[in-house]
PDB file of C-alpha atoms and ligand atoms in Angstrom:
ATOM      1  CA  UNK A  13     -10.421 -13.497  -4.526  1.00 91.00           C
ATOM      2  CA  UNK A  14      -8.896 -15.333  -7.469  1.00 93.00           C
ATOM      3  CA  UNK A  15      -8.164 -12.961 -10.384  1.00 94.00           C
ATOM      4  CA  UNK A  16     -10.950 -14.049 -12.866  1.00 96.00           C
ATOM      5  CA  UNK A  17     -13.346 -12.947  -9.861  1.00 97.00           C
ATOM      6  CA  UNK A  18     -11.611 -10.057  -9.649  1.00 98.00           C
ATOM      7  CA  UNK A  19     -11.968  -9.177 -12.711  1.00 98.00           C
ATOM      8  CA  UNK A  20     -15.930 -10.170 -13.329  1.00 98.00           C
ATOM      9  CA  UNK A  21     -15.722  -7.548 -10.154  1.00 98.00           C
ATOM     10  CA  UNK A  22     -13.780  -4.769 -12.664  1.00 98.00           C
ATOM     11  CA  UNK A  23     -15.949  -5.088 -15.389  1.00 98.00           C
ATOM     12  CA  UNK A  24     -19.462  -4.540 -13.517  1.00 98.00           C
ATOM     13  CA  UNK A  25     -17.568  -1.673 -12.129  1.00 98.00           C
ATOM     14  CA  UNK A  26     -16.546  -0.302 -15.196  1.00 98.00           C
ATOM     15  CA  UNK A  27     -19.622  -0.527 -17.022  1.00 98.00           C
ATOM     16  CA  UNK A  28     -21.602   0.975 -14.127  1.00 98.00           C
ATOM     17  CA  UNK A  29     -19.856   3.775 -14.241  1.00 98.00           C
ATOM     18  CA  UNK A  30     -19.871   3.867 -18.136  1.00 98.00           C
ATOM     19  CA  UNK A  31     -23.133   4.349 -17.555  1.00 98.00           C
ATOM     20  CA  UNK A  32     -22.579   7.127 -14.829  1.00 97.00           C
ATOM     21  CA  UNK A  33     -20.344   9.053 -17.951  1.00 97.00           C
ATOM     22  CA  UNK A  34     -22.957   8.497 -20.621  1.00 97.00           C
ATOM     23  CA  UNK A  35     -25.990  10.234 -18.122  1.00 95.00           C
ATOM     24  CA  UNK A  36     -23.541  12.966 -16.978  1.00 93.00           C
ATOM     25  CA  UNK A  37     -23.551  13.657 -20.756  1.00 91.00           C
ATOM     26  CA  UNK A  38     -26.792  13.658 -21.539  1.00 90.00           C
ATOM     27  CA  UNK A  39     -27.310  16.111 -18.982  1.00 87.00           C
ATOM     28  CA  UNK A  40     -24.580  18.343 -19.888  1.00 77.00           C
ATOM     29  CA  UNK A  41     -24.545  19.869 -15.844  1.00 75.00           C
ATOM     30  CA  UNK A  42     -20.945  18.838 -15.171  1.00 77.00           C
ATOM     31  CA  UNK A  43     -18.334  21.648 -13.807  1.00 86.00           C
ATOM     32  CA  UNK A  44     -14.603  21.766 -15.813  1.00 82.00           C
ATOM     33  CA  UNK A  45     -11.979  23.420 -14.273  1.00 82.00           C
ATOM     34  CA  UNK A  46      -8.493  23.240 -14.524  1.00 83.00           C
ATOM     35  CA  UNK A  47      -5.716  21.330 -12.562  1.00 77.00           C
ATOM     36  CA  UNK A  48      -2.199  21.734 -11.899  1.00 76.00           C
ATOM     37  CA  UNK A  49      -2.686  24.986 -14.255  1.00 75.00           C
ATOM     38  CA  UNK A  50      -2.878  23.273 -17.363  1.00 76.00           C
ATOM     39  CA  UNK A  51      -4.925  19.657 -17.228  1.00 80.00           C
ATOM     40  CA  UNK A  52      -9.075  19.395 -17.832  1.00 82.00           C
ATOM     41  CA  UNK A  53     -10.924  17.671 -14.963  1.00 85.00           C
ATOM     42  CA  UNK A  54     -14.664  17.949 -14.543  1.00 88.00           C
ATOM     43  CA  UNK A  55     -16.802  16.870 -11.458  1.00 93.00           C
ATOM     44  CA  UNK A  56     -17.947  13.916 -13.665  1.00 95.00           C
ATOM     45  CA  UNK A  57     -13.601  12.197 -13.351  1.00 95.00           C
ATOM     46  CA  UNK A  58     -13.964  12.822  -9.193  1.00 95.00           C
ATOM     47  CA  UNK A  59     -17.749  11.455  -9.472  1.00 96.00           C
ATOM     48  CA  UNK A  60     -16.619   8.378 -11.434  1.00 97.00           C
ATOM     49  CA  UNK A  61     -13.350   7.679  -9.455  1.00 98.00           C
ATOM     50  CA  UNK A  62     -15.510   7.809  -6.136  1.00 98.00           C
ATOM     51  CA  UNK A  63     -18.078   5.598  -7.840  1.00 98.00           C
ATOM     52  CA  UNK A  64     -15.038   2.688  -8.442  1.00 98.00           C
ATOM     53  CA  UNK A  65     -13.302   3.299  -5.034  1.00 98.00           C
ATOM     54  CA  UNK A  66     -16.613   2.752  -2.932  1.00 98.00           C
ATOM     55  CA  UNK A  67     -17.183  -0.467  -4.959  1.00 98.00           C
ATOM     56  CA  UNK A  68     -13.929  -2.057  -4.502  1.00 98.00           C
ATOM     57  CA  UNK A  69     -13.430  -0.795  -1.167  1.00 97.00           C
ATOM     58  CA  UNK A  70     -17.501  -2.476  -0.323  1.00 98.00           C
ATOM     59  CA  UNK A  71     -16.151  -5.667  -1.925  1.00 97.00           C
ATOM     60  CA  UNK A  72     -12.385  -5.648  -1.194  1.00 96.00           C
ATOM     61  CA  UNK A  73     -11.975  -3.532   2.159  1.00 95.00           C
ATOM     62  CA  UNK A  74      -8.627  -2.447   2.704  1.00 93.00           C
ATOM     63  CA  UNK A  75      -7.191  -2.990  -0.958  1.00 94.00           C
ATOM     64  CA  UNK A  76      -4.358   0.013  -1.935  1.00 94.00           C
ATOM     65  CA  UNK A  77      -6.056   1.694  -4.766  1.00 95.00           C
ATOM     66  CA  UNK A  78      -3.792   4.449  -7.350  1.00 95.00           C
ATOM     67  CA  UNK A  79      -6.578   6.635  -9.095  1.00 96.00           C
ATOM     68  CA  UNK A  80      -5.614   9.446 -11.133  1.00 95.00           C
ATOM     69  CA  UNK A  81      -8.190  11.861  -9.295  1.00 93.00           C
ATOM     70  CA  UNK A  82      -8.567  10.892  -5.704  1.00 94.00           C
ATOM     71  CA  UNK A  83      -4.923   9.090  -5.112  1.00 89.00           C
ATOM     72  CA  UNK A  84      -2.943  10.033  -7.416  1.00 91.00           C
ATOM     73  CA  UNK A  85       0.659  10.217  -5.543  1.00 86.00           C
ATOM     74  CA  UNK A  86       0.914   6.481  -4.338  1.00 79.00           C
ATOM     75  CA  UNK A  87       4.214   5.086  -4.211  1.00 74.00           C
ATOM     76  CA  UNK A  88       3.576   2.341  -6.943  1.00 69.00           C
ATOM     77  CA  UNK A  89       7.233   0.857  -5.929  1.00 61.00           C
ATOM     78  CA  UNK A  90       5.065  -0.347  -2.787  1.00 56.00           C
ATOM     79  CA  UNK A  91       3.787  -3.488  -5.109  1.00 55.00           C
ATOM     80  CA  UNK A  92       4.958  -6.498  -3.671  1.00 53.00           C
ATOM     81  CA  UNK A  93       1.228  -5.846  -2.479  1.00 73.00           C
ATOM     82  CA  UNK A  94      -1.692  -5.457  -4.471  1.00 88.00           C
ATOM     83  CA  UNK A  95      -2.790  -2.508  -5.777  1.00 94.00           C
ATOM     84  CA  UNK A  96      -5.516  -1.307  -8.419  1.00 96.00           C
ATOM     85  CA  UNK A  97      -4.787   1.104 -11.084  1.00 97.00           C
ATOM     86  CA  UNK A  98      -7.326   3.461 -11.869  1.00 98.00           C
ATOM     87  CA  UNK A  99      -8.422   6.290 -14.311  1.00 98.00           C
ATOM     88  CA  UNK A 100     -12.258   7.272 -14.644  1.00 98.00           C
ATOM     89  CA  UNK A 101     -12.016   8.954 -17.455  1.00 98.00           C
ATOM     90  CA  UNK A 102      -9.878   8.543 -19.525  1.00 98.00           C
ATOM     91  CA  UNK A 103     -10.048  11.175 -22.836  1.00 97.00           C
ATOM     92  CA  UNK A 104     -11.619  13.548 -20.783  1.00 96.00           C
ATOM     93  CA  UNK A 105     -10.956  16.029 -23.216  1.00 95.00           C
ATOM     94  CA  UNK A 106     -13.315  14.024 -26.036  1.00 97.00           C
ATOM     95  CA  UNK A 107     -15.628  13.947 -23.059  1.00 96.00           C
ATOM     96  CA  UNK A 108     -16.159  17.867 -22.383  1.00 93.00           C
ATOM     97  CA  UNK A 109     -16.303  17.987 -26.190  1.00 93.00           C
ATOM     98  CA  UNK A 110     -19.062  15.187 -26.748  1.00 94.00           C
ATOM     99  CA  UNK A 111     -16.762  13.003 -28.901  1.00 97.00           C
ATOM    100  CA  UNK A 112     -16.818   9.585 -28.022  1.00 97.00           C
ATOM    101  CA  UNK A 113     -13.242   8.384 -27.593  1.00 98.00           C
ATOM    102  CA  UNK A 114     -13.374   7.885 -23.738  1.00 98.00           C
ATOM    103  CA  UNK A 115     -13.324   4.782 -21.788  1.00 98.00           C
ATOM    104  CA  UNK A 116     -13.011   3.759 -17.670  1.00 98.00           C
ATOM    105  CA  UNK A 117      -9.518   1.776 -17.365  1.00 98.00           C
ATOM    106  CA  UNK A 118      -9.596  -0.665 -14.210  1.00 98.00           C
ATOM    107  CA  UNK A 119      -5.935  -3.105 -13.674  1.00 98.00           C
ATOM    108  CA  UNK A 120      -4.817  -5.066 -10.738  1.00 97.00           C
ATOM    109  CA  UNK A 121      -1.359  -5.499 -10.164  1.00 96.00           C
ATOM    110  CA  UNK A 122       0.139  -8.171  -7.859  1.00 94.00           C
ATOM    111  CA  UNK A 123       3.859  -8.360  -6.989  1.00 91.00           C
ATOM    112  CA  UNK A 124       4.878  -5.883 -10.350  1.00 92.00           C
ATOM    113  CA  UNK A 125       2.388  -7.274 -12.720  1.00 96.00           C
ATOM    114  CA  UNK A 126      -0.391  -6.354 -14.424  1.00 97.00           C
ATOM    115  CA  UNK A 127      -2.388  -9.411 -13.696  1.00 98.00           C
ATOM    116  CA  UNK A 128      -5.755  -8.182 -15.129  1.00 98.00           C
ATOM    117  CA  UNK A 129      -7.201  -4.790 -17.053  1.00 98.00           C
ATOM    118  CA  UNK A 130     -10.395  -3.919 -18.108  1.00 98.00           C
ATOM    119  CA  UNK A 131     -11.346  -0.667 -20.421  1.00 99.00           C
ATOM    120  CA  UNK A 132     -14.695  -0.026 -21.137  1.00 98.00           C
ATOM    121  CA  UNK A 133     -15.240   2.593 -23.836  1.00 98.00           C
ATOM    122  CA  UNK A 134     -19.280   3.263 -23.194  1.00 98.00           C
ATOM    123  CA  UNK A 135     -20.216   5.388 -25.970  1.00 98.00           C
ATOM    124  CA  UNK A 136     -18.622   2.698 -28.491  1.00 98.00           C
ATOM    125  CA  UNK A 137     -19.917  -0.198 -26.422  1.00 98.00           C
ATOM    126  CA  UNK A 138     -16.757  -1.987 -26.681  1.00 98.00           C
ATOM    127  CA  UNK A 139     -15.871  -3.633 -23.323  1.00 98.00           C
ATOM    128  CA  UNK A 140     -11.804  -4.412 -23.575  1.00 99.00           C
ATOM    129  CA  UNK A 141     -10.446  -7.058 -20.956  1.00 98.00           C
ATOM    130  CA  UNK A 142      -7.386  -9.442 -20.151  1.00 98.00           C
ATOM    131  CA  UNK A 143      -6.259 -11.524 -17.864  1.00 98.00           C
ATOM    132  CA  UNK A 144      -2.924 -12.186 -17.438  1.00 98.00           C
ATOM    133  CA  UNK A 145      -1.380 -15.644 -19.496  1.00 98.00           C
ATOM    134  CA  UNK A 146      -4.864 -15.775 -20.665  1.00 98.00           C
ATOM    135  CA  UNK A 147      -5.748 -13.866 -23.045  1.00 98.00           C
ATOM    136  CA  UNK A 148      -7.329 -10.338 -24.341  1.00 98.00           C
ATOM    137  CA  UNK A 149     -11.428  -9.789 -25.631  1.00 98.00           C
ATOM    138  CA  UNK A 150     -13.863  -7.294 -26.715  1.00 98.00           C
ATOM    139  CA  UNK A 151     -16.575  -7.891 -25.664  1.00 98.00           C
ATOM    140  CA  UNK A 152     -15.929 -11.523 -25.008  1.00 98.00           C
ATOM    141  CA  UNK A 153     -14.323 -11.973 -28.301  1.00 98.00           C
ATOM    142  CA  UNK A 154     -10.928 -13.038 -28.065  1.00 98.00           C
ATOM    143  CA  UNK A 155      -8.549 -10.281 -29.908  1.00 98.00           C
ATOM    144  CA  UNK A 156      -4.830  -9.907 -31.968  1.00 98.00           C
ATOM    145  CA  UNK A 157      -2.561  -7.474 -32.700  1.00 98.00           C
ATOM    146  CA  UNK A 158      -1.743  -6.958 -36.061  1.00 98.00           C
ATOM    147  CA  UNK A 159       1.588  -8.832 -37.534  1.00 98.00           C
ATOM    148  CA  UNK A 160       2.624  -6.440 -40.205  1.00 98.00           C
ATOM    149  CA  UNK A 161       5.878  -6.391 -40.979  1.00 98.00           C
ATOM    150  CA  UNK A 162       6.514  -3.086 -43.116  1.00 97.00           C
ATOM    151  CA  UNK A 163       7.228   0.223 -41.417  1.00 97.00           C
ATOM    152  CA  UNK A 164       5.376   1.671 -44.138  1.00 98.00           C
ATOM    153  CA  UNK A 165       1.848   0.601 -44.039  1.00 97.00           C
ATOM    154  CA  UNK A 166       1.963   1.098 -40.205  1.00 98.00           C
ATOM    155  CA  UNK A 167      -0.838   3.632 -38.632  1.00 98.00           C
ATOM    156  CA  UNK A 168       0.361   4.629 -35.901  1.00 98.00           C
ATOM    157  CA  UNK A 169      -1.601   6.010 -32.808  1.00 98.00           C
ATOM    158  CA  UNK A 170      -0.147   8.819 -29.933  1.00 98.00           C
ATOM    159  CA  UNK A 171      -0.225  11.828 -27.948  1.00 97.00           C
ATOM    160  CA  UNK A 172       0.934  14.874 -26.385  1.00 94.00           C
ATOM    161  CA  UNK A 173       0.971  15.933 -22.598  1.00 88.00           C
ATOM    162  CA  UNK A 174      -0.764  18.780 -21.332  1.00 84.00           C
ATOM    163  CA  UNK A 175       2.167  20.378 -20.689  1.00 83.00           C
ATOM    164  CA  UNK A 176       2.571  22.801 -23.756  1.00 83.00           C
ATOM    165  CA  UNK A 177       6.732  23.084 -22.781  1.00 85.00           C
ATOM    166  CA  UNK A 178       6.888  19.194 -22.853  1.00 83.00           C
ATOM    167  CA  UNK A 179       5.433  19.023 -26.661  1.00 86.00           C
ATOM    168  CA  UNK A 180       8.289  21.035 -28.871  1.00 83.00           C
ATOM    169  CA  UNK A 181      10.910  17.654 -28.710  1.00 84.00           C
ATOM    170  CA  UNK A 182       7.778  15.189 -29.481  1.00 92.00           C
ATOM    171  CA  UNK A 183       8.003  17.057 -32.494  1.00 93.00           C
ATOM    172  CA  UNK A 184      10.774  15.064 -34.114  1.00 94.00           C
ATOM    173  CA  UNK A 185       8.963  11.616 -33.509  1.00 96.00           C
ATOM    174  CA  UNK A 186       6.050  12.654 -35.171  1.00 97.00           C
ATOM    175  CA  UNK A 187       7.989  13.868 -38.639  1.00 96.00           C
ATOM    176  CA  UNK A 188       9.723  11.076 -38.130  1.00 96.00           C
ATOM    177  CA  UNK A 189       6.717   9.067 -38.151  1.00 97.00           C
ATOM    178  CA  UNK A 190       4.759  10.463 -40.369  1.00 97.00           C
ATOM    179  CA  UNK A 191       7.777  10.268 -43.444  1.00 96.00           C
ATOM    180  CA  UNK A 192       8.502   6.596 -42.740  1.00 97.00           C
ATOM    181  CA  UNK A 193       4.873   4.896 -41.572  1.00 98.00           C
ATOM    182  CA  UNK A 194       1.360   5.395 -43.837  1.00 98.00           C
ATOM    183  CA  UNK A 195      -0.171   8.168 -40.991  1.00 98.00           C
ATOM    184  CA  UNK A 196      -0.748   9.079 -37.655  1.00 98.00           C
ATOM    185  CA  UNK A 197      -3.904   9.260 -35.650  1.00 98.00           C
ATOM    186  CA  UNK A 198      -3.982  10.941 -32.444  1.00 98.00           C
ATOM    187  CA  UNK A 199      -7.845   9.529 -30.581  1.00 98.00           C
ATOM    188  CA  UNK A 200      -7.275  11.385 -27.015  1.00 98.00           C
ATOM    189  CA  UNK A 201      -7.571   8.136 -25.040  1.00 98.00           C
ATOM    190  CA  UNK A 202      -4.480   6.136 -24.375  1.00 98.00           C
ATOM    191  CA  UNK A 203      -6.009   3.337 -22.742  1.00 98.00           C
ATOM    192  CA  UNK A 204      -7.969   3.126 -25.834  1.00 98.00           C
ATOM    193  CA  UNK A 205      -5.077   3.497 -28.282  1.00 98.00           C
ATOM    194  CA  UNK A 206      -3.414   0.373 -26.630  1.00 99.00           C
ATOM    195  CA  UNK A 207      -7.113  -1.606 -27.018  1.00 99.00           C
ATOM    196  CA  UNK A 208      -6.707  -0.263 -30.790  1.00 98.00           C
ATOM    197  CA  UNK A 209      -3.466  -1.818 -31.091  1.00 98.00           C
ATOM    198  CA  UNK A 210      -4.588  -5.257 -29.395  1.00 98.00           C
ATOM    199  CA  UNK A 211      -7.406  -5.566 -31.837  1.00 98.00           C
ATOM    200  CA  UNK A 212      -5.173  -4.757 -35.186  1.00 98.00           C
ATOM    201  CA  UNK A 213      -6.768  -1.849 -35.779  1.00 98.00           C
ATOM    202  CA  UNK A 214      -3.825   0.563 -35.025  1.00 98.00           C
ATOM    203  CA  UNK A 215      -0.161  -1.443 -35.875  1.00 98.00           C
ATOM    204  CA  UNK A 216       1.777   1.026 -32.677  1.00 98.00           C
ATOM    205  CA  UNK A 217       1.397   3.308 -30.121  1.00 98.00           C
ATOM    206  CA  UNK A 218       3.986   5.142 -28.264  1.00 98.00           C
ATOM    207  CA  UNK A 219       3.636   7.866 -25.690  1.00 98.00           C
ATOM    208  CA  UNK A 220       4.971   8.743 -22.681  1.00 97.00           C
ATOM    209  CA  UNK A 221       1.379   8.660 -19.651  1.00 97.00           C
ATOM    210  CA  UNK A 222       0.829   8.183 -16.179  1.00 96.00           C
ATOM    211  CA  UNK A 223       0.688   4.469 -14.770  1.00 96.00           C
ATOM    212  CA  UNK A 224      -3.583   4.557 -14.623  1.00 97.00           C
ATOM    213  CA  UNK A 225      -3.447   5.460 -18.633  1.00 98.00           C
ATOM    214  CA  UNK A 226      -2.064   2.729 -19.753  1.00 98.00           C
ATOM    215  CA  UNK A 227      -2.187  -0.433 -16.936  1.00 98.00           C
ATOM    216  CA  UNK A 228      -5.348  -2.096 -18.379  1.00 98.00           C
ATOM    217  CA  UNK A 229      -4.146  -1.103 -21.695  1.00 98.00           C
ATOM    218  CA  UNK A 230      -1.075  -2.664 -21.951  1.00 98.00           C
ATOM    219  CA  UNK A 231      -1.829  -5.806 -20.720  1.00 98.00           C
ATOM    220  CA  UNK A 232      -4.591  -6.099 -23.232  1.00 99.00           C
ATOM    221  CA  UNK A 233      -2.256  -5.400 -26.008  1.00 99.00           C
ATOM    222  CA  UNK A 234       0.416  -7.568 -24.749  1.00 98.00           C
ATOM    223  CA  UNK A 235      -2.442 -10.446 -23.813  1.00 98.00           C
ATOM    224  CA  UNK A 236      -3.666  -9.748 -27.299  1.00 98.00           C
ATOM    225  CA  UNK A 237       0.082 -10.230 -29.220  1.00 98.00           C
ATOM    226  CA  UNK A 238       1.241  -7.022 -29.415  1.00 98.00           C
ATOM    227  CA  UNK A 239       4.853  -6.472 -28.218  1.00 98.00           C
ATOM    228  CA  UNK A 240       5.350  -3.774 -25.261  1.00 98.00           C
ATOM    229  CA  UNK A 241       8.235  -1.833 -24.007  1.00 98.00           C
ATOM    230  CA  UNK A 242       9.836   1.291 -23.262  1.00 98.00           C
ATOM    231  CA  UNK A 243      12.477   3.044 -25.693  1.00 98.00           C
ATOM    232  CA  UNK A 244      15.329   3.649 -23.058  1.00 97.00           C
ATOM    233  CA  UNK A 245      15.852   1.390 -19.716  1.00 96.00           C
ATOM    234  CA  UNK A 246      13.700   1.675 -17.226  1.00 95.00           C
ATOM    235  CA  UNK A 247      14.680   2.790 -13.386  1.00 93.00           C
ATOM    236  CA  UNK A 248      15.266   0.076 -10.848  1.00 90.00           C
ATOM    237  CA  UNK A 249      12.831   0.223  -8.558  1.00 87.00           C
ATOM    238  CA  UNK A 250       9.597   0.653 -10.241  1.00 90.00           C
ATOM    239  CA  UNK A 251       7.776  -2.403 -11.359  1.00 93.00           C
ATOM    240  CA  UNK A 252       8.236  -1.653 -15.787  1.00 95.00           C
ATOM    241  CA  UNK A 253       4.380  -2.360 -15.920  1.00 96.00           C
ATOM    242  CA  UNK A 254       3.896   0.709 -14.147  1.00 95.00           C
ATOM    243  CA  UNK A 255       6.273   3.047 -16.373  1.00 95.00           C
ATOM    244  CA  UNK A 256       4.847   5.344 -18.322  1.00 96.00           C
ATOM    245  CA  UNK A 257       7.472   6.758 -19.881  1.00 97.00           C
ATOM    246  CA  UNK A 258       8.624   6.640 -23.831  1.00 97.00           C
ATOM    247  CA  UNK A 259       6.293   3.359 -24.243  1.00 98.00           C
ATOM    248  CA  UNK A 260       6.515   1.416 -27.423  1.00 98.00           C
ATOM    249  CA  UNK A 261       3.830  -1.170 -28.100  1.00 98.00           C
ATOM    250  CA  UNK A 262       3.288  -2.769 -31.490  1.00 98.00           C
ATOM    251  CA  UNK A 263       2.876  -5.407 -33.749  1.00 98.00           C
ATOM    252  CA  UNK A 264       5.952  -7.516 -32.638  1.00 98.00           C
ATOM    253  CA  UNK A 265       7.730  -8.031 -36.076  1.00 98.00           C
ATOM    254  CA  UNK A 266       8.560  -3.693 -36.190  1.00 98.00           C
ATOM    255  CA  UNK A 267       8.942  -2.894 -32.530  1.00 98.00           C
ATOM    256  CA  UNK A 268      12.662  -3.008 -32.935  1.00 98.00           C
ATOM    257  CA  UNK A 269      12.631  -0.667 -36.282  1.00 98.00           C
ATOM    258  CA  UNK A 270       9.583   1.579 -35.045  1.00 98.00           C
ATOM    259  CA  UNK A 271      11.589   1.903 -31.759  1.00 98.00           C
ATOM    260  CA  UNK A 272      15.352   2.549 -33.659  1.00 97.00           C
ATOM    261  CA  UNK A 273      13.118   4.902 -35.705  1.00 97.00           C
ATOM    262  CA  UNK A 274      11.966   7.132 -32.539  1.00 97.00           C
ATOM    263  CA  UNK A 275      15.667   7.030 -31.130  1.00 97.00           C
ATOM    264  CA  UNK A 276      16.712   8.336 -33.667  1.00 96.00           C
ATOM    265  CA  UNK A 277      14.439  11.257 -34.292  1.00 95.00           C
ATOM    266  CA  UNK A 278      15.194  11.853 -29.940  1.00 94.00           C
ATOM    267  CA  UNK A 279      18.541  12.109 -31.077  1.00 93.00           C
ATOM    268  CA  UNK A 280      18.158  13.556 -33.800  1.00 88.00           C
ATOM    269  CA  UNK A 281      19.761  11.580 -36.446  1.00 78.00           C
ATOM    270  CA  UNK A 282      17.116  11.859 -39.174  1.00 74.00           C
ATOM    271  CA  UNK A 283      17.068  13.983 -42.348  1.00 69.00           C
ATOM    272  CA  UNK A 284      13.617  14.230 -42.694  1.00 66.00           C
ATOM    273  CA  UNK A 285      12.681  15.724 -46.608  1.00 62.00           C
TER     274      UNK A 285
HETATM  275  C1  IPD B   6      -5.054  11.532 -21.353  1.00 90.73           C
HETATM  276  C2  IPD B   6      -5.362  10.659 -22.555  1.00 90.73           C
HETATM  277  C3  IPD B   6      -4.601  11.129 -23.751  1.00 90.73           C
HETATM  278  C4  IPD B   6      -3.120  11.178 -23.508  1.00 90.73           C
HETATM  279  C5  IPD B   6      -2.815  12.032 -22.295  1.00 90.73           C
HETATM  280  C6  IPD B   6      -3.582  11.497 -21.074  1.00 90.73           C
HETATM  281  P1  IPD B   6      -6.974  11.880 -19.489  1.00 90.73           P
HETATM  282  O1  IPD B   6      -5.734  11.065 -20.202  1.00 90.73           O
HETATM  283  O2  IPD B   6      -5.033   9.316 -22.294  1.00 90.73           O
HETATM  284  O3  IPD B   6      -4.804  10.303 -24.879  1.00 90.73           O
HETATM  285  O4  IPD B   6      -2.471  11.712 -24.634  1.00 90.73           O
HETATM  286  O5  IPD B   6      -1.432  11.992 -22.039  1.00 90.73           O
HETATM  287  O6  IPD B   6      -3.302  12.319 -19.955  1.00 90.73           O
HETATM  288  O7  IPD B   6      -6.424  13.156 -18.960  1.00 90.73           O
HETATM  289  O8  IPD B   6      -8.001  12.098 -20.519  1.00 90.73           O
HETATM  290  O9  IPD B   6      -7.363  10.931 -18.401  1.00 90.73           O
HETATM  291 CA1   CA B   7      -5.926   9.207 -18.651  1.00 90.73          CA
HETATM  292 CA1   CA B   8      -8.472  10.627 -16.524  1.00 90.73          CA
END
């Protein structure tokens, strides 16, 4: 299937089970629990992620699929073949609470690229997609990043892992942030953070997530002009579209300063007032 087919396939997906999210709320019945001790999951993320599995496995049998809730621990080094990238929900946080930062992120990647992402964010009704060399849209629209060029009037969008002992050193990069750039907004959806930096509306993102977070994402932002990369070299081994760790994805003209900026405040270097 040639990868504008594929991804006409990701986005009827996507927005079927947008719609799936947007009953489940409405009828308020879903289960939340706890996993690995410290991360929210309801019944809705395993309902949606079955919902997307069964429809690309009824259209493309046999296809290696990495989902956050039913196959999560797939080697993604194994992608010389295909393999889609999935999360449900992600911001299922803003879900359980009824806010509406929360999208379904859907990305194929071929040979160590992201060749195509779609997030669909169902209680905005904003429908984010890309296709790689081609382009990024909302809802059909074609997109940019912003091209700012001052540290200063940057907003800047992030977030914290559920792991409470992995937020003290964060710490730094947010002072750090918040003296030299205008503010900070943390929105609880990564893959929608990166679709906030491919439209303009946010100048940079940077957080450290899981490869189904930020796939679709990414592309879109880079598709859309932004300028994406990681703050310290990446392992060999694992495509660097798959990475999740210390991303940095911006409006190209301050990636290097925004990213010298959070170096610093890792090492810390910065006397912050
Ligand atoms: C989370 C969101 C959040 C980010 C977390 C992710 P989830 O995904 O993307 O913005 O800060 O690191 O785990 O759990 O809602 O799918
Ligand atoms: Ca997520
Ligand atoms: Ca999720």
């Amino acid at each position: 299937m040639l990868p504008q087919q594929r991804l006409e396939l990701a986005v009827a997906i996507a927005r079927e089970a947008g719609e799936r999210i947007v009953e489940a709320r409405q009828s308020r019945t879903f289960n939340q629990q706890l996993k690995k001790g410290h991360e929210l999951v309801t019944d809705v993320d395993v309902a949606v992620d079955t919902l997307i599995s069964d429809r690309l496995e009824a259209s493309l049998p046999g296809e290696p699929r990495l989902s956050e809730e039913l196959a999560p621990d797939r080697e993604v080094t194994h992608t010389a073949e295909a393999l889609w990238v999935i999360d449900p929900i992600d911001g299922t946080v803003n879900f359980a609470h009824g806010l509406h930062h929360v999208a379904v992120s859907i990305a194929w990647v071929s040979e160590g690229k992201t060749r195509l992402g779609v997030v669909h964010a169902p209680f905005l009704g904003e429908t984010y997609t890309a296709l790689y060399g081609q382009g990024a849209w909302c809802n059909d629209k074609p997109i940019h990043a912003s091209r700012t060029t001052r540290l200063e009037r940057c907003l800047v969008g992030t977030g914290f892992p559920y792991r409470r002992d992995s937020r003290p050193p964060l710490m730094r990069r947010l002072m750090a942030v918040l003296e030299h750039c205008q503010d900070v907004r943390r929105n609880g959806s990564a893959a929608l953070d990166l679709c906030d930096v491919a439209c303009g509306r946010l100048d940079a993102y940077y957080e450290s997530v899981s490869p189904w977070d930020f796939a679709a994402g990414l592309l879109i932002a880079r598709e859309a002009g932004a300028r994406a990369g990681h703050l310290y070299p990446c392992p060999s081994g694992i495509p660097e579209d798959l990475y999740g760790e210390n991303l940095l994805v911006s409006a190209p003209e301050i990636h290097a300063e925004l990213g010298e900026l959070l170096r610093a405040a890792d090492a810390n270097e910065l006397r912050l007032s």
